[in-house]
Amino acid sequence: MEKQQAAIYLNSVTYRAGEKEILHEITGTFAKGKITSVIGPSGAGKTTLFRLCNGLLSPDSGRIQIDGRDILSLDPISLRRQVGIVLQQATMLEGSVRDNLALPLQLAGEDLSEEEAARIVQEVGLDTDILDRDSKSLSGGQKQKVSIARTLLNRPQILLLDEITSSLDRVSKQDIEKLILQINREYGTTVIWITHNLEQAKAVADQVWVMMTGEVVEAGTADLLDHPEKEAVKQFVKEEEA
Amino acid sequence: MSFLALLLTLIFVLIPLILSKTLRLGLEKDTLIATVRSIIQLFAVGYVLQFIFESENMLYIFLMVTLMIGAATQNARKKGASIKGITWKLVLTFVVIEVLTQGILLGLQITPPTAQYIIPLSGMVIGNSMVLGILFLNRFTSEVASRREETELILSLGGTPKQAIQKSLLASIKASTIPTIESQKTIGLVQLPGMMSGQIIAGADPLKAVMFQLLILFLLLTTAIVTSIMLGFLSYPTKFTERMQMIE
Ligand SMILES: Nc1ncnc2c1ncn2[C@@H]1O[C@H](COP(=O)(O)OP(=O)(O)OP(=O)(O)O)[C@@H](O)[C@H]1O
Ligand SMILES: [Mg+2]
């Protein structure tokens, strides 16, 4: 029953880089149509988990299902369009913002219309003037917004957002929070996002995963952060709030 | 040149030896080794060529070209150690270049089908192809490393490996071909190309020497671009797994 409602289901997923075990037997589900926050200290393996779900990496053992289908049975290209990822670095390709936004469509042999370009930048809270700016000249926050817009243009059913608010000011952070809620409500997109901000994690999520040293130490509804069970999680919450 | 004259040229070896000794540069040993090796290797090649020219047997020409391809592959493969199957990829590239250039030269009767033409021209084409191959592999390795994030971004958005690596590939093809083109722009202004000098000294008509030199220059343009494009398209798939993931 639970498995059928899973957008992503992980079963005992282990990932190694060389000798080092980066993820250790991760089991869990990301509920379909819900928003899940993933939190945890630096180096916990959060980004690695996302890269596995988007197919940029494959687990050394264990299985991943996307919408009930084994990830290995999906074509990598359609998988990556279905499970969109906004990478932590917000890498921009040389060229204008418009060129960057056109990328996902271009890769599929399509063009980005002017209306679509204007609509998407406004949706992420940017002015349409930005379309002609050189992408390398953008601020960190603007890059993050453009890279969200770029991934959204693939119309993913599942959206993985890796610390996309880290360079944003307070107002922009709130804009992005609203955007996440809006995407989730309007299109029913499953959103999973990594954040270092516990307030955000609680405010904009149905569920929370807490990861530490390659393992999921606690998972449940968002209010688990108010009264964590594990000592390590209590400690982490206390440090983050301080 | 007489044998005595050749002996006298050893003065040009003595000068560096004496200078190295007095200034304690420590170059004596390497200079001696280089001298002895060049004497032995060049005379050996000379005798082999003489033998082949006299026999006019196509089999020997074939063997000689095979040997050249083998040596070129041996030299270039170290630079491509990170690319799986680099050995056969180099061999294939050299064979295609050789067949293509000799095919045109002989097919259109630009040069006669004799060892005297085939062997030196093949040597130049394969030798240059080898240098180009090494240049390309060096550049490609560093381009791929420096554009890693970009490549991964394109993959993450549903691009194919070819789309993801296209920029690195084209940049390396371009960068490795440019020196060949650039060097031809100033050729003859600063120094005469080695082969042309040799021909002129050996008594050839300078204009004839120029015509041959041009033939070689144009040949090397094709060699440069075909080598880097072929190696590029043969190599890039080895940077990805079957699931279209980047390999370290
Ligand atoms: N290719 C790799 N080779 C070796 N180690 C790696 C590799 N990729 C990740 N790691 C290591 O794996 C661990 C988890 O990395 P990951 O990027 O998933 O952490 P994270 O939770 O996203 O951290 P952060 O909050 O800093 O982004 C880190 O210790 C990292 O150094
Ligand atoms: Mg990370």
PDB file of C-alpha atoms in Angstrom, chain A residues 101-220:
ATOM      1  CA  LEU A 101      16.721  28.476 -19.947  1.00  0.00           C
ATOM      2  CA  ALA A 102      16.514  27.146 -23.484  1.00  0.00           C
ATOM      3  CA  LEU A 103      18.948  24.341 -22.664  1.00  0.00           C
ATOM      4  CA  PRO A 104      16.531  21.631 -21.504  1.00  0.00           C
ATOM      5  CA  LEU A 105      14.317  22.184 -24.534  1.00  0.00           C
ATOM      6  CA  GLN A 106      17.273  22.379 -26.882  1.00  0.00           C
ATOM      7  CA  LEU A 107      18.536  19.036 -25.616  1.00  0.00           C
ATOM      8  CA  ALA A 108      15.218  17.550 -26.718  1.00  0.00           C
ATOM      9  CA  GLY A 109      15.386  19.344 -30.066  1.00  0.00           C
ATOM     10  CA  GLU A 110      12.819  22.015 -29.209  1.00  0.00           C
ATOM     11  CA  ASP A 111      12.847  25.798 -28.906  1.00  0.00           C
ATOM     12  CA  LEU A 112      11.964  28.030 -25.988  1.00  0.00           C
ATOM     13  CA  SER A 113       9.224  30.493 -26.906  1.00  0.00           C
ATOM     14  CA  GLU A 114       9.414  34.096 -25.766  1.00  0.00           C
ATOM     15  CA  GLU A 115       6.202  33.793 -23.746  1.00  0.00           C
ATOM     16  CA  GLU A 116       7.398  30.660 -22.010  1.00  0.00           C
ATOM     17  CA  ALA A 117      10.722  32.316 -21.139  1.00  0.00           C
ATOM     18  CA  ALA A 118       8.947  35.368 -19.723  1.00  0.00           C
ATOM     19  CA  ARG A 119       6.460  33.255 -17.785  1.00  0.00           C
ATOM     20  CA  ILE A 120       9.105  31.061 -16.162  1.00  0.00           C
ATOM     21  CA  VAL A 121      11.385  33.891 -14.982  1.00  0.00           C
ATOM     22  CA  GLN A 122       8.414  35.639 -13.424  1.00  0.00           C
ATOM     23  CA  GLU A 123       7.344  32.425 -11.790  1.00  0.00           C
ATOM     24  CA  VAL A 124      10.681  32.179  -9.955  1.00  0.00           C
ATOM     25  CA  GLY A 125      10.492  35.850  -8.992  1.00  0.00           C
ATOM     26  CA  LEU A 126      12.774  37.517 -11.539  1.00  0.00           C
ATOM     27  CA  ASP A 127      12.213  40.396 -13.959  1.00  0.00           C
ATOM     28  CA  THR A 128      11.982  39.640 -17.658  1.00  0.00           C
ATOM     29  CA  ASP A 129      14.929  42.051 -18.265  1.00  0.00           C
ATOM     30  CA  ILE A 130      17.161  39.359 -16.877  1.00  0.00           C
ATOM     31  CA  LEU A 131      16.652  37.176 -19.955  1.00  0.00           C
ATOM     32  CA  ASP A 132      19.277  39.088 -21.928  1.00  0.00           C
ATOM     33  CA  ARG A 133      21.853  39.290 -19.146  1.00  0.00           C
ATOM     34  CA  ASP A 134      25.090  37.338 -19.409  1.00  0.00           C
ATOM     35  CA  SER A 135      24.573  34.373 -17.110  1.00  0.00           C
ATOM     36  CA  LYS A 136      28.069  34.698 -15.633  1.00  0.00           C
ATOM     37  CA  SER A 137      27.271  38.209 -14.406  1.00  0.00           C
ATOM     38  CA  LEU A 138      24.384  37.115 -12.176  1.00  0.00           C
ATOM     39  CA  SER A 139      24.498  37.149  -8.387  1.00  0.00           C
ATOM     40  CA  GLY A 140      24.489  33.849  -6.515  1.00  0.00           C
ATOM     41  CA  GLY A 141      20.805  34.214  -5.696  1.00  0.00           C
ATOM     42  CA  GLN A 142      19.852  35.045  -9.261  1.00  0.00           C
ATOM     43  CA  LYS A 143      21.771  32.021 -10.503  1.00  0.00           C
ATOM     44  CA  GLN A 144      19.870  29.820  -8.092  1.00  0.00           C
ATOM     45  CA  LYS A 145      16.551  31.148  -9.344  1.00  0.00           C
ATOM     46  CA  VAL A 146      17.548  30.735 -12.988  1.00  0.00           C
ATOM     47  CA  SER A 147      18.654  27.187 -12.358  1.00  0.00           C
ATOM     48  CA  ILE A 148      15.309  26.381 -10.718  1.00  0.00           C
ATOM     49  CA  ALA A 149      13.510  27.849 -13.723  1.00  0.00           C
ATOM     50  CA  ARG A 150      15.736  25.833 -16.059  1.00  0.00           C
ATOM     51  CA  THR A 151      14.882  22.544 -14.380  1.00  0.00           C
ATOM     52  CA  LEU A 152      11.167  23.439 -14.222  1.00  0.00           C
ATOM     53  CA  LEU A 153      11.098  23.804 -18.009  1.00  0.00           C
ATOM     54  CA  ASN A 154      11.433  20.020 -18.231  1.00  0.00           C
ATOM     55  CA  ARG A 155       8.113  19.824 -16.312  1.00  0.00           C
ATOM     56  CA  PRO A 156       9.372  17.148 -13.919  1.00  0.00           C
ATOM     57  CA  GLN A 157       6.904  15.073 -11.892  1.00  0.00           C
ATOM     58  CA  ILE A 158       9.426  14.883  -9.101  1.00  0.00           C
ATOM     59  CA  LEU A 159      11.614  17.862  -8.241  1.00  0.00           C
ATOM     60  CA  LEU A 160      14.862  17.582  -6.281  1.00  0.00           C
ATOM     61  CA  LEU A 161      16.164  20.902  -4.961  1.00  0.00           C
ATOM     62  CA  ASP A 162      19.659  20.897  -3.477  1.00  0.00           C
ATOM     63  CA  GLU A 163      20.209  23.872  -1.134  1.00  0.00           C
ATOM     64  CA  ILE A 164      18.692  26.310  -3.554  1.00  0.00           C
ATOM     65  CA  THR A 165      18.148  29.051  -1.008  1.00  0.00           C
ATOM     66  CA  SER A 166      21.651  29.159   0.435  1.00  0.00           C
ATOM     67  CA  SER A 167      22.649  32.412  -1.330  1.00  0.00           C
ATOM     68  CA  LEU A 168      19.263  34.080  -1.094  1.00  0.00           C
ATOM     69  CA  ASP A 169      18.236  36.966   1.116  1.00  0.00           C
ATOM     70  CA  ARG A 170      15.227  36.735   3.414  1.00  0.00           C
ATOM     71  CA  VAL A 171      12.691  38.022   0.918  1.00  0.00           C
ATOM     72  CA  SER A 172      13.921  35.808  -1.889  1.00  0.00           C
ATOM     73  CA  LYS A 173      13.899  32.831   0.438  1.00  0.00           C
ATOM     74  CA  GLN A 174      10.236  33.457   1.128  1.00  0.00           C
ATOM     75  CA  ASP A 175       9.579  33.801  -2.604  1.00  0.00           C
ATOM     76  CA  ILE A 176      11.138  30.413  -3.208  1.00  0.00           C
ATOM     77  CA  GLU A 177       9.193  28.860  -0.363  1.00  0.00           C
ATOM     78  CA  LYS A 178       5.994  30.149  -1.929  1.00  0.00           C
ATOM     79  CA  LEU A 179       7.102  28.875  -5.299  1.00  0.00           C
ATOM     80  CA  ILE A 180       7.690  25.394  -3.930  1.00  0.00           C
ATOM     81  CA  LEU A 181       4.241  25.310  -2.385  1.00  0.00           C
ATOM     82  CA  GLN A 182       2.699  26.640  -5.571  1.00  0.00           C
ATOM     83  CA  ILE A 183       4.398  24.095  -7.843  1.00  0.00           C
ATOM     84  CA  ASN A 184       3.360  21.354  -5.485  1.00  0.00           C
ATOM     85  CA  ARG A 185      -0.254  22.477  -5.359  1.00  0.00           C
ATOM     86  CA  GLU A 186      -0.771  23.448  -8.982  1.00  0.00           C
ATOM     87  CA  TYR A 187       0.956  20.600 -10.747  1.00  0.00           C
ATOM     88  CA  GLY A 188       0.932  18.001  -7.975  1.00  0.00           C
ATOM     89  CA  THR A 189       4.707  17.826  -8.269  1.00  0.00           C
ATOM     90  CA  THR A 190       6.470  15.814  -5.596  1.00  0.00           C
ATOM     91  CA  VAL A 191       9.118  18.101  -4.122  1.00  0.00           C
ATOM     92  CA  ILE A 192      12.122  16.940  -2.138  1.00  0.00           C
ATOM     93  CA  TRP A 193      14.475  19.622  -0.981  1.00  0.00           C
ATOM     94  CA  ILE A 194      17.656  19.839   0.976  1.00  0.00           C
ATOM     95  CA  THR A 195      17.991  22.782   3.286  1.00  0.00           C
ATOM     96  CA  HIS A 196      20.203  23.852   6.141  1.00  0.00           C
ATOM     97  CA  ASN A 197      17.486  26.060   7.556  1.00  0.00           C
ATOM     98  CA  LEU A 198      15.369  24.205  10.094  1.00  0.00           C
ATOM     99  CA  GLU A 199      12.611  26.829  10.128  1.00  0.00           C
ATOM    100  CA  GLN A 200      12.281  26.401   6.380  1.00  0.00           C
ATOM    101  CA  ALA A 201      12.406  22.646   6.639  1.00  0.00           C
ATOM    102  CA  LYS A 202       9.471  22.691   9.034  1.00  0.00           C
ATOM    103  CA  ALA A 203       7.466  25.444   7.365  1.00  0.00           C
ATOM    104  CA  VAL A 204       7.527  24.115   3.831  1.00  0.00           C
ATOM    105  CA  ALA A 205       7.230  20.373   4.200  1.00  0.00           C
ATOM    106  CA  ASP A 206       4.842  17.569   4.897  1.00  0.00           C
ATOM    107  CA  GLN A 207       7.667  15.253   5.847  1.00  0.00           C
ATOM    108  CA  VAL A 208      11.256  15.395   7.005  1.00  0.00           C
ATOM    109  CA  TRP A 209      14.274  13.129   6.581  1.00  0.00           C
ATOM    110  CA  VAL A 210      17.222  13.639   8.883  1.00  0.00           C
ATOM    111  CA  MET A 211      20.467  12.247   7.471  1.00  0.00           C
ATOM    112  CA  MET A 212      23.789  11.766   9.235  1.00  0.00           C
ATOM    113  CA  THR A 213      26.978  10.057   8.080  1.00  0.00           C
ATOM    114  CA  GLY A 214      25.332   8.245   5.218  1.00  0.00           C
ATOM    115  CA  GLU A 215      22.239   7.059   7.051  1.00  0.00           C
ATOM    116  CA  VAL A 216      18.673   8.231   7.569  1.00  0.00           C
ATOM    117  CA  VAL A 217      18.514   8.608  11.322  1.00  0.00           C
ATOM    118  CA  GLU A 218      14.943   9.857  11.589  1.00  0.00           C
ATOM    119  CA  ALA A 219      12.083  10.293   9.145  1.00  0.00           C
ATOM    120  CA  GLY A 220       8.492  11.335   9.672  1.00  0.00           C
TER     121      GLY A 220
END
